[in-house]
Coordinates of C-alpha atoms and ligand atoms in Angstrom, one line a residue:
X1 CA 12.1 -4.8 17.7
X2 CA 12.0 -8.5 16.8
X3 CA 8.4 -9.5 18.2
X4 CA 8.3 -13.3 17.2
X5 CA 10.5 -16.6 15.5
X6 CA 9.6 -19.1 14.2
X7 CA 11.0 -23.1 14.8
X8 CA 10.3 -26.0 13.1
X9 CA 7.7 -28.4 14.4
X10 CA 10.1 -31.1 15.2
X11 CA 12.2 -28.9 16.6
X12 CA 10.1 -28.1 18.9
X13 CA 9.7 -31.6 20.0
X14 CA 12.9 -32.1 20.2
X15 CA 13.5 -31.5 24.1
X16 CA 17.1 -30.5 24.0
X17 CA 16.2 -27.9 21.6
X18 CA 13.4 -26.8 23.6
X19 CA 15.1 -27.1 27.1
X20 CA 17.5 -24.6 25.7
X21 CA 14.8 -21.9 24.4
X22 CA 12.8 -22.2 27.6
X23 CA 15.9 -21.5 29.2
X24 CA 16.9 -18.7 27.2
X25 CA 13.4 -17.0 27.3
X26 CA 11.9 -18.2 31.1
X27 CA 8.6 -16.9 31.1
X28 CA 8.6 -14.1 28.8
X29 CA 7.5 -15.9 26.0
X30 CA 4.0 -17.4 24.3
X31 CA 4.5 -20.3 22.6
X32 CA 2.0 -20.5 19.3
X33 CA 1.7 -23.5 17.3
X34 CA 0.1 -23.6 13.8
X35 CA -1.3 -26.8 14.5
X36 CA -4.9 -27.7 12.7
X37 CA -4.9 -30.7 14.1
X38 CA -5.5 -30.3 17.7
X39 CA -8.1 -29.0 20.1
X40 CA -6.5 -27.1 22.8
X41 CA -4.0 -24.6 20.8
X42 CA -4.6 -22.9 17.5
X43 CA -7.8 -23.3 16.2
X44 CA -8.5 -20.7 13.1
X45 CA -10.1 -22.9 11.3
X46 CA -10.8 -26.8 11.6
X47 CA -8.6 -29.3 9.6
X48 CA -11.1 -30.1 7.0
X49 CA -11.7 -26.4 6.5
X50 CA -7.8 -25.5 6.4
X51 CA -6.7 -28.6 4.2
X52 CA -9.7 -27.1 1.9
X53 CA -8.5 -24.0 1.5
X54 CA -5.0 -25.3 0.6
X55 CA -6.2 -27.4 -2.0
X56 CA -8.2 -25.0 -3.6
X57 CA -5.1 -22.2 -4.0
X58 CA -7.3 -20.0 -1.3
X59 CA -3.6 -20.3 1.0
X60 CA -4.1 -16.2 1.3
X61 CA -7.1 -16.7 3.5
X62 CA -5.8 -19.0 5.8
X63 CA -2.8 -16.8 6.1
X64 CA -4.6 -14.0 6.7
X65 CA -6.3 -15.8 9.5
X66 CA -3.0 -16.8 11.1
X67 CA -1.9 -13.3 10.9
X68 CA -5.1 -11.9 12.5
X69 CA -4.6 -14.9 14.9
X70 CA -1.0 -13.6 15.7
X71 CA -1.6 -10.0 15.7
X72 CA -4.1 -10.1 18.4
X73 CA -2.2 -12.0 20.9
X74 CA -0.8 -9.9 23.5
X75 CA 2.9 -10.9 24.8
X76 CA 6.2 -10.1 24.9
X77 CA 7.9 -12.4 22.4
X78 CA 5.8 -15.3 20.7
X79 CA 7.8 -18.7 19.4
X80 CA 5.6 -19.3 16.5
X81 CA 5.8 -23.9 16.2
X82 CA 5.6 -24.6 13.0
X83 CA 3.3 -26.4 11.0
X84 CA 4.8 -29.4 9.7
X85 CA 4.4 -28.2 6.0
X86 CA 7.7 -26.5 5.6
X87 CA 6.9 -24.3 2.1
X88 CA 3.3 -23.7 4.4
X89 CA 5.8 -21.9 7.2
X90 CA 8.3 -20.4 5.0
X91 CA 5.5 -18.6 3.7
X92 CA 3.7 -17.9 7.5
X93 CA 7.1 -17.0 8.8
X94 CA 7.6 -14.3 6.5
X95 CA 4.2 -12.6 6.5
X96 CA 4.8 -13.0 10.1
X97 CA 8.2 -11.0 10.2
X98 CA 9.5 -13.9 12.0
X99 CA 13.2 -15.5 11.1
X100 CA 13.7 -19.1 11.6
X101 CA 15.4 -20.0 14.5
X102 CA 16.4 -23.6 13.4
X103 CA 18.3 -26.3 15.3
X104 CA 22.1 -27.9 13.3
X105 CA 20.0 -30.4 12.1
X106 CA 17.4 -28.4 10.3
X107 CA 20.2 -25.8 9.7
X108 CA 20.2 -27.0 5.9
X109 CA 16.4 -26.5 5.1
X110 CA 17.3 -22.5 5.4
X111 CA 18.9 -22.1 2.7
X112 CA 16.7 -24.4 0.5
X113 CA 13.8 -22.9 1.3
X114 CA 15.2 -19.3 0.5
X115 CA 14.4 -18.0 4.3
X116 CA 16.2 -15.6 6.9
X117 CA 17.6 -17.8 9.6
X118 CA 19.2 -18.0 12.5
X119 CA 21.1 -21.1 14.0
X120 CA 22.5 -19.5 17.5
X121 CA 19.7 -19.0 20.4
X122 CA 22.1 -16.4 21.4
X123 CA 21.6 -14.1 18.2
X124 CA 18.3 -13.8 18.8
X125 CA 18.0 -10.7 21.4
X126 CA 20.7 -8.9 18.5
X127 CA 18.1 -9.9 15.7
X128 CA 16.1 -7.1 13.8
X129 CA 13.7 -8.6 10.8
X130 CA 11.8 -6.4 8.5
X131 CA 10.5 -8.2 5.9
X132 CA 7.1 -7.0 4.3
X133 CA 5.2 -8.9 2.3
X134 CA 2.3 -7.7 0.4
X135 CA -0.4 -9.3 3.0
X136 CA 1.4 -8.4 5.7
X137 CA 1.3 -4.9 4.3
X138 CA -2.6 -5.1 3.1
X139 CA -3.1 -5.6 7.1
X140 CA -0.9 -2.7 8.3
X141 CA -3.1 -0.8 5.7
X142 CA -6.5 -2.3 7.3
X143 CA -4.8 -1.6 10.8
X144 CA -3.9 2.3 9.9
X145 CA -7.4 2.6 8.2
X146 CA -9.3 1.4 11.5
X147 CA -7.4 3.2 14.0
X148 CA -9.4 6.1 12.5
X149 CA -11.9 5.3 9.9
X150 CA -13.0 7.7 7.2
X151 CA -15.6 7.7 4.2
X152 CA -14.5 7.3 0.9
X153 CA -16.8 8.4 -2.3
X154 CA -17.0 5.5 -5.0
X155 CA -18.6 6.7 -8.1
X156 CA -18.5 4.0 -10.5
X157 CA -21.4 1.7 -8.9
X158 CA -22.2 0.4 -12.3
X159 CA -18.9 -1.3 -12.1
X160 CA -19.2 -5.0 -10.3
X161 CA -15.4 -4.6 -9.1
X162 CA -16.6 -1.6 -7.0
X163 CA -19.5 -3.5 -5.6
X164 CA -17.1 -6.5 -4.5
X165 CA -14.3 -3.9 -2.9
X166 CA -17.3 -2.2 -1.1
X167 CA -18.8 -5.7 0.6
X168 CA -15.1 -6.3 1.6
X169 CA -14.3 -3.1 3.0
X170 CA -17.7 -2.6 4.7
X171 CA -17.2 -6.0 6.3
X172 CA -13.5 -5.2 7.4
X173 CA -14.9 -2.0 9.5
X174 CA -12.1 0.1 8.2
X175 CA -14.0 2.7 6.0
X176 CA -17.2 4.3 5.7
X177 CA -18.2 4.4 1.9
X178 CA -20.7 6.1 -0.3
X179 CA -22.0 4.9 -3.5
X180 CA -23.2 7.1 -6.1
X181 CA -26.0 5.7 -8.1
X182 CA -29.7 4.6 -8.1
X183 CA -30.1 2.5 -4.7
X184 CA -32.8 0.2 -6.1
X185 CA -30.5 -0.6 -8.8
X186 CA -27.6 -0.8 -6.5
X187 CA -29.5 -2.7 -4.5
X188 CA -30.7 -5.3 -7.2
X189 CA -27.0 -6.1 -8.9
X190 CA -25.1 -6.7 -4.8
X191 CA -28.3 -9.5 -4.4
X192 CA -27.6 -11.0 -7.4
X193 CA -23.5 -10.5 -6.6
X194 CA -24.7 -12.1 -3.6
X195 CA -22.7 -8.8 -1.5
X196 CA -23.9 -6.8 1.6
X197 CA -24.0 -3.1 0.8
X198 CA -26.4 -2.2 3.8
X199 CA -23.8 -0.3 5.5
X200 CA -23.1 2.0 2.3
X201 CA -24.8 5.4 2.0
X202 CA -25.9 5.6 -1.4
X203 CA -26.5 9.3 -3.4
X204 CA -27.9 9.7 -6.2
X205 CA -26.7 13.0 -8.2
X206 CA -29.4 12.5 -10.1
X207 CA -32.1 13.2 -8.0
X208 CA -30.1 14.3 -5.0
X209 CA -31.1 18.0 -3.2
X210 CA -27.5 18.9 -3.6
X211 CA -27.1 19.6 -6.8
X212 CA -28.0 23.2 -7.2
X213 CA -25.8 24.0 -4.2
X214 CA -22.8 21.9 -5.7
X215 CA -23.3 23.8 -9.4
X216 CA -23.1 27.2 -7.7
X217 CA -20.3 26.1 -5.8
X218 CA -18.4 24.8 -9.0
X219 CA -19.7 27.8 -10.9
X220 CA -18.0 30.5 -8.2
X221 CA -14.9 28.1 -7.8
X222 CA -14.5 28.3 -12.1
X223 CA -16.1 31.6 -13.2
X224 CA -12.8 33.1 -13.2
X225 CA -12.1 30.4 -15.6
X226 CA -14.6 31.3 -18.0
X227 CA -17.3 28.8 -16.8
X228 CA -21.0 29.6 -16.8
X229 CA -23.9 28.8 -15.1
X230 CA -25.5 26.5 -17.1
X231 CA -22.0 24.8 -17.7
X232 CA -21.7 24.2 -14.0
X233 CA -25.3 22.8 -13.5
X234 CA -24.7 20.6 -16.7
X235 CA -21.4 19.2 -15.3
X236 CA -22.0 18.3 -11.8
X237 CA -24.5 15.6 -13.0
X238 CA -21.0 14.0 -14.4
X239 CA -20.4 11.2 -11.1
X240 CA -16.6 12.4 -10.9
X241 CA -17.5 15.7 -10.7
X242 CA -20.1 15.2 -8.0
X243 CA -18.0 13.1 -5.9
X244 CA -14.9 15.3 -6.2
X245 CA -17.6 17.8 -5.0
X246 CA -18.2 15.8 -1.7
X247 CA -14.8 15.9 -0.6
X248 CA -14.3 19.4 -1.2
X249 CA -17.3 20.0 0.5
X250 CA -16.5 17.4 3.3
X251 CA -19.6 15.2 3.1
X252 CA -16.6 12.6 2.4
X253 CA -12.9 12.6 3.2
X254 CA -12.0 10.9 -0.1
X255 CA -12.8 9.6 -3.6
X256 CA -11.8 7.1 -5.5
X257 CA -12.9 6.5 -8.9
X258 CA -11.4 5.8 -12.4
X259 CA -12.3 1.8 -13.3
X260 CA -14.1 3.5 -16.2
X261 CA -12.7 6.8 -16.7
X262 CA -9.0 7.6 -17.9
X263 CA -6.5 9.2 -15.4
X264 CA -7.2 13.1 -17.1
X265 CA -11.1 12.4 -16.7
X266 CA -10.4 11.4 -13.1
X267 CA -8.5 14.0 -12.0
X268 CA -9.7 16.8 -14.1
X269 CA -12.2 18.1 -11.2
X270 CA -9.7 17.8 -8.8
X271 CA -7.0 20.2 -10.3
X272 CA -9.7 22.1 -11.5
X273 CA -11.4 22.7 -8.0
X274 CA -9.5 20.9 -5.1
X275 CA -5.9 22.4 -5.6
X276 CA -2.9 21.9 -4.7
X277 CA -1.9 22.2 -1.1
X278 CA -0.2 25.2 0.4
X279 CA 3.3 25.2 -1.3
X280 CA 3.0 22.8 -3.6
X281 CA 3.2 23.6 -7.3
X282 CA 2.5 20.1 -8.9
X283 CA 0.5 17.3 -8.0
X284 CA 2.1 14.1 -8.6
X285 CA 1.6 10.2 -8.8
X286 CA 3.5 7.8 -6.5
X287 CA 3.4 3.8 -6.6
X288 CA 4.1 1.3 -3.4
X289 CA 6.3 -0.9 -4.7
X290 CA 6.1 -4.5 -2.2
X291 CA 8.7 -6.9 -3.5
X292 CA 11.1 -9.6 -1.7
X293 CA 10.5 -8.6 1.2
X294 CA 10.7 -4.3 1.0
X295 CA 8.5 -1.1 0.3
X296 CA 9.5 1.3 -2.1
X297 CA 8.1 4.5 -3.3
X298 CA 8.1 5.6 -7.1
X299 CA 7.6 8.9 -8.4
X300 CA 6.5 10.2 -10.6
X301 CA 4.3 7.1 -12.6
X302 CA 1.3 9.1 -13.3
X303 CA 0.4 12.7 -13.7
X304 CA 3.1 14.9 -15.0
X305 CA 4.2 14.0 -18.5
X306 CA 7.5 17.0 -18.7
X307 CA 8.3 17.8 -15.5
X308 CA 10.6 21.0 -14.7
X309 CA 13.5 20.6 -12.0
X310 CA 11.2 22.3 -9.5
X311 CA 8.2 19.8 -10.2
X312 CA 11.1 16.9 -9.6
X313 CA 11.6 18.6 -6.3
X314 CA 7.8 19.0 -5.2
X315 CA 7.4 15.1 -6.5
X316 CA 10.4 14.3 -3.9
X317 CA 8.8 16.2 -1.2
X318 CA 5.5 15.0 -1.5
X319 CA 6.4 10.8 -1.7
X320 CA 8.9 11.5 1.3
X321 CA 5.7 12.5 3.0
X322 CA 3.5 9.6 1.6
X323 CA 6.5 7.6 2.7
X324 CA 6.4 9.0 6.5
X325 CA 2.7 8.4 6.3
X326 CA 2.9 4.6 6.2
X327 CA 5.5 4.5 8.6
X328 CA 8.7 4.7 6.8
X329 CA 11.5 7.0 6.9
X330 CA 12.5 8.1 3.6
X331 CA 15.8 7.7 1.7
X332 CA 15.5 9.5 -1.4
X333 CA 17.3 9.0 -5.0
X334 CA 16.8 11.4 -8.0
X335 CA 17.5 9.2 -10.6
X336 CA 19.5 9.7 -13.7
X337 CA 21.8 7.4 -15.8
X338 CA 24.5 9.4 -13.9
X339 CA 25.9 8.8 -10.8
X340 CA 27.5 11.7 -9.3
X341 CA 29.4 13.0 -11.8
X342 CA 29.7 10.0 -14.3
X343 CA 27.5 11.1 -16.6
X344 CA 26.4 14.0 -18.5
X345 CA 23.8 16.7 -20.7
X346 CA 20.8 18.2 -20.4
X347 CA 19.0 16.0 -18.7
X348 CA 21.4 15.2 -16.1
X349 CA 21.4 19.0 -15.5
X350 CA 17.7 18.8 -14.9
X351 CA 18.3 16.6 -12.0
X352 CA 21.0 18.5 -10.6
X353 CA 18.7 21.4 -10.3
X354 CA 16.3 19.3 -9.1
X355 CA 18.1 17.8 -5.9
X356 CA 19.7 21.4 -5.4
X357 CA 15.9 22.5 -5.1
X358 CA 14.9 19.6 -3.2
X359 CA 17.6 20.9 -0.4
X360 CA 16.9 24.0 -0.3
X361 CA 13.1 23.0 0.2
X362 CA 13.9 20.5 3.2
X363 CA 17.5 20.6 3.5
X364 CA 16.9 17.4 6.8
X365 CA 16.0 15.1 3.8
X366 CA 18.4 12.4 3.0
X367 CA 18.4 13.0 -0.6
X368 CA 21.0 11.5 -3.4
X369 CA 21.1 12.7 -7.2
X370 CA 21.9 12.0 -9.9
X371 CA 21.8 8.4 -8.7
X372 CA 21.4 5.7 -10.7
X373 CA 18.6 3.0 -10.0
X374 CA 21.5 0.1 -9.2
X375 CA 23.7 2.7 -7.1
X376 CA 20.4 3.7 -5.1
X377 CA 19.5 -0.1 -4.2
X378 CA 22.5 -2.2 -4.0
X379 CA 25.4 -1.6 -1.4
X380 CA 27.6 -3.2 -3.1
X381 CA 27.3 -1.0 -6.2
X382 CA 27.2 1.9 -4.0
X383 CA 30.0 1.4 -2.3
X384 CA 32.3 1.7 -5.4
X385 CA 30.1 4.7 -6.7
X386 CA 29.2 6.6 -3.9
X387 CA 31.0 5.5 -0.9
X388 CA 30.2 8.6 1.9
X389 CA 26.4 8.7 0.5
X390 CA 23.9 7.7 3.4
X391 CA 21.3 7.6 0.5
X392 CA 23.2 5.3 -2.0
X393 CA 22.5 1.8 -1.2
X394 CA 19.5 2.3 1.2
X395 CA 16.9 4.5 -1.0
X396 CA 13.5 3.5 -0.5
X397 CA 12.3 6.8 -2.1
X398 CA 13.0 6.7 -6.1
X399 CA 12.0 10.0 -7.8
X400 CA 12.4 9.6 -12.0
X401 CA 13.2 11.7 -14.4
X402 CA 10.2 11.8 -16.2
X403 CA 6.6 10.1 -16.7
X404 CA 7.8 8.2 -19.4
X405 CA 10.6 6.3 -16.9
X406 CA 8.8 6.3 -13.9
X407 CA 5.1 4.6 -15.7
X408 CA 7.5 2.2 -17.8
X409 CA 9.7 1.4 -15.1
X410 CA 6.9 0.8 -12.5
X411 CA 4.7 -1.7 -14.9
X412 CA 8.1 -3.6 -16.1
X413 CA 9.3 -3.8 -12.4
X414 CA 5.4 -5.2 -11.4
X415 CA 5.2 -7.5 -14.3
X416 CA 8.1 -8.8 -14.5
X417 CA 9.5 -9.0 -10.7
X418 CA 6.0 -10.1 -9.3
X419 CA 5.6 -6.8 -7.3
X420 CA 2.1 -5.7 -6.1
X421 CA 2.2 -2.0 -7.2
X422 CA -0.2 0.1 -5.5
X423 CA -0.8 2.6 -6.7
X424 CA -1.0 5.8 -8.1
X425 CA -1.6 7.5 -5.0
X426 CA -1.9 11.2 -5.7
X427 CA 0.0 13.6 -3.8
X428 CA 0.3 17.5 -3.3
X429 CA -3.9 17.4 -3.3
X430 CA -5.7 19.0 -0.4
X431 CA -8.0 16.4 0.2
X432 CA -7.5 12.5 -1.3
X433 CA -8.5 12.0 -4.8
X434 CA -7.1 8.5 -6.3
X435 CA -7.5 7.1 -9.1
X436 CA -8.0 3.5 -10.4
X437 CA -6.5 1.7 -13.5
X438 CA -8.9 0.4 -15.9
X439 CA -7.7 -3.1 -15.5
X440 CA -7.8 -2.9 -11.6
X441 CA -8.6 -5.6 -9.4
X442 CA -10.7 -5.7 -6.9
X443 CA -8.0 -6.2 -4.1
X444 CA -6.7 -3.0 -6.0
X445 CA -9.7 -1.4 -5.3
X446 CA -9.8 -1.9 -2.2
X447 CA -6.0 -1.3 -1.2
X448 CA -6.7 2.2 -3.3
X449 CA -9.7 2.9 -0.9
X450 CA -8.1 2.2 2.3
X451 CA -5.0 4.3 1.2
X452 CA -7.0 7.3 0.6
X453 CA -8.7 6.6 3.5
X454 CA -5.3 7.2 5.3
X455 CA -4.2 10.2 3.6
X456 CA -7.6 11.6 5.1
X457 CA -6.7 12.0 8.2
Ligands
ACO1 N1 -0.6 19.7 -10.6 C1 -1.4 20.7 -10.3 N2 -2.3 21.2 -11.2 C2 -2.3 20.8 -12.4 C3 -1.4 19.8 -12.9 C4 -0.5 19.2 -11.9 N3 0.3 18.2 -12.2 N4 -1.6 19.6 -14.2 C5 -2.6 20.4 -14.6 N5 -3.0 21.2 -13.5 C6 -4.1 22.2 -13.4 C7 -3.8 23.3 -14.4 O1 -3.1 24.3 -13.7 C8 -5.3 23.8 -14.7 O2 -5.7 24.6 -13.6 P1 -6.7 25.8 -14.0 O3 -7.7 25.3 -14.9 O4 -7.3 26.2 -12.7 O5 -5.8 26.8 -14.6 C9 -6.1 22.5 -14.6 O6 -5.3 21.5 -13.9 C10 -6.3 21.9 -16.0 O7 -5.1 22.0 -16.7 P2 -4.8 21.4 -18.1 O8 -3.5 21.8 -18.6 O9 -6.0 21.7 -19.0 O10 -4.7 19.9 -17.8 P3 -5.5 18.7 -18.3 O11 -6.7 18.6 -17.6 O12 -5.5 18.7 -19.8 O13 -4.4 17.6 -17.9 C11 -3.4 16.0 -16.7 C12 -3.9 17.4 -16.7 C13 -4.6 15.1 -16.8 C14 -2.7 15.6 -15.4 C15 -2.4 15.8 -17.9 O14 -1.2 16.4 -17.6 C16 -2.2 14.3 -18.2 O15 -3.0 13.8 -19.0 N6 -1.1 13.7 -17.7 C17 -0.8 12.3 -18.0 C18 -1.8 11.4 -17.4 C19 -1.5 10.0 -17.9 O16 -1.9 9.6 -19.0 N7 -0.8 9.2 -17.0 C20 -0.4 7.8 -17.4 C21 -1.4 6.8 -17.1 S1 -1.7 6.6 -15.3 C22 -1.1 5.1 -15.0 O17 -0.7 4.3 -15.8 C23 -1.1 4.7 -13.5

């Protein structure tokens, strides 16, 4: 339900205007004016300080502090009063998942400013918004993380991205984390980063007493394998393997790691010794796709490079399920460059057999294939294609053919539409393993740890 809207400043002094909301909403409502110019209402940061961070392009942290400001006030409905700067609340009023409730004569700014509005007082109790943008869904990730926090292994503490991501998340309360490496050296490089790592454990595989106990665990898990002894006690020095180790063994409920290490070297421990959960034949590599306004999930970006029909399936399972875990229900499209039955060969086939699998497997999904990518996201396009399909139009859940499309499709879509992909979030593991580009960022980082941190629960 519709927990907030947003007016303009001088429509809120306009007394007609506000005669009529206060009419419409008696006591029900909390009035909340971004104002950084006054004493008694909303204070988040001073003028000076507010005006600074503007200037100096930091307008994420002073959103961020609105948001924080907004989430923790209890009430009913909240009329958010804007704050004079119009593209400032465009911006607040969509992280906010707020629509503009504007008066006739501000009616016009709606459309110039590109935001959801509304004009009648009376549409507002009819009025659903759900617009995500990628803050607002950073803080539902912080949110989800805290509500039950876990520790998540970082390897690579060489790597001065990890450090940063590590002093933010440890600040935010969200996570637990461990660091592998030497703690005087870890120690030494956050001082001179100017971070605060206190709160991290730190291991050193090194020198730590768990080796022996982790080779012989790697050495019974692999024997059958072919792996020896010695091979085990060599290779669970290697950081990935010793962390991988710790969440098998449950001194941690998830690693993340892979800033330095290709995806195959990341996840090589984990098929090797983790597994696949009950069921599921394939692991697979989905990406949260946050763009105007919606989440999507895409599958499969990163692991399987020629999948079967029956891996499609198990990919389609598994992101309906990472789909459900952050709070969305899933539509799902098997894509193809046939819809239905305009297109055809091998290929095609292979998706056929795929989506017949995939209802077999969970025959309540809402599942669509072949489908192709504009039939799955537009109405309009699905309406002439696909008219009866519940999926067509409305998929959230895109499952492609093959690695190739879905890692090509995913980088054009975040390049070139300004998406924040997160991402790849393994799936079909028994416990979280994720792994990092090479060219992450730290806010990567840290949306990968807090991600994993959810799937650990
Ligand atoms: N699901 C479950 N288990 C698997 C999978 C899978 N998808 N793939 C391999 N395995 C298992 C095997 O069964 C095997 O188990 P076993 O040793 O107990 O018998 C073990 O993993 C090792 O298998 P290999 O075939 O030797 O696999 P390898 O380690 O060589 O490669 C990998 C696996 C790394 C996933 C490979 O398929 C690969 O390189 N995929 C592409 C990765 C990539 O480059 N992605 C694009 C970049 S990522 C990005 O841009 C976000």
């Amino acid at each position: 339900m519709l927990k907030a809207i947003y007016i303009f400043k001088n429509d809120y002094e306009n007394s007609e205007f506000r005669a009529k909301l206060n009419s419409k909403f008696a006591q029900s409502v909390t009035f909340l004016p971004i104002s950084f110019d006054n004493q008694d209402n909303f204070r988040v940061f001073n003028p000076d300080e507010a005006i600074n961070l503007l200037q100096n392009g930091k307008e994420n942290e002073l959103i961020k502090a609105v948001m924080a400001k907004f989430d923790s006030i209890k009430a009913e409905f909240i009329i958010v009063v804007g704050s004079g700067d119009e593209l400032l609340d465009s911006v607040l009023a969509r992280n906010l998942n707020a629509p503009f409730l504007l008066s006739k004569q501000n009616a016009h700014k709606a459309k110039l400013l590109g935001f959801k509005s509304i004009c009648d007082i009376d549409e507002i109790s009819n009025l659903q918004s759900n617009y995500i943008t990628p803050l607002k869904f950073e803080t539902l990730l912080y949110q989800k993380a805290a509500q039950k926090p876990k520790r998540v292994v970082l390897p690579e503490s060489d790597d001065d991205r990890i450090l940063k991501a590590c002093d933010i998340l440890l600040r935010s309360n969200a996570v637990g984390i461990t660091l592998l490496g030497d703690k005087g050296q870890i120690s030494q490089r956050a001082n001179e980063l100017g971070l605060n790592l206190d709160k991290a454990d730190i291991i050193n595989p090194a020198t730590s007493d768990l080796i022996d106990e982790f080779a012989t665990t790697l050495y019974e898990l692999r024997k059958s394998k072919g792996m020896e002894l010695a091979q085990a006690k060599e290779l669970i020095k290697d950081r990935t393997y010793f962390g991988t180790m710790l969440v098998y063994k449950g001194l941690a409920n998830a690693m993340v790691s892979g800033a330095s290490t290709t995806t195959a070297q990341t996840i090589r421990p984990a098929l090797q010794f983790v597994k696949t959960k009950p069921g599921v034949t394939s692991v697979s590599g989905s990406f949260i796709m946050c763009a105007n306004g919606q989440i999507h999930f895409y599958a499969d970006c990163a692991i399987m490079p020629n999948p079967t029909p029956k891996d499609l399936a198990g990919a389609a399972i598994a992101t309906a399920a990472t789909a459900r875990e952050f709070g969305f229900e899933p539509k799902v499209a098997m894509l193809s460059y046939s819809t239905g039955d305009s297109g055809s060969g091998p290929s095609v086939d292979a998706i056929i057999e795929a989506t017949k699998i995939l209802k077999e497997l969970d025959p309540s999904l809402d599942v669509e294939g072949p489908i192709q990518f504009d039939a799955a996201i537009d109405p309009v396009v699905a309406a002439k294609k696909l008219p009866n399909s519940k999926v067509a139009g409305n998929a959230n859940v895109f499952i492609f053919p093959d690695l190739n499309c879905g890692n090509i499709c995913y980088k054009a879509v975040q390049r070139t539409a300004n998406a924040l992909a997160i991402g790849p979030i393994l799936q079909g593991l028994n416990k979280p393993i994720n792994d990092l580009s090479r060219g992450c960022l730290v806010e990567d980082i840290v949306n990968t740890v807090l991600i994993s941190a959810i799937q650990g629960e």
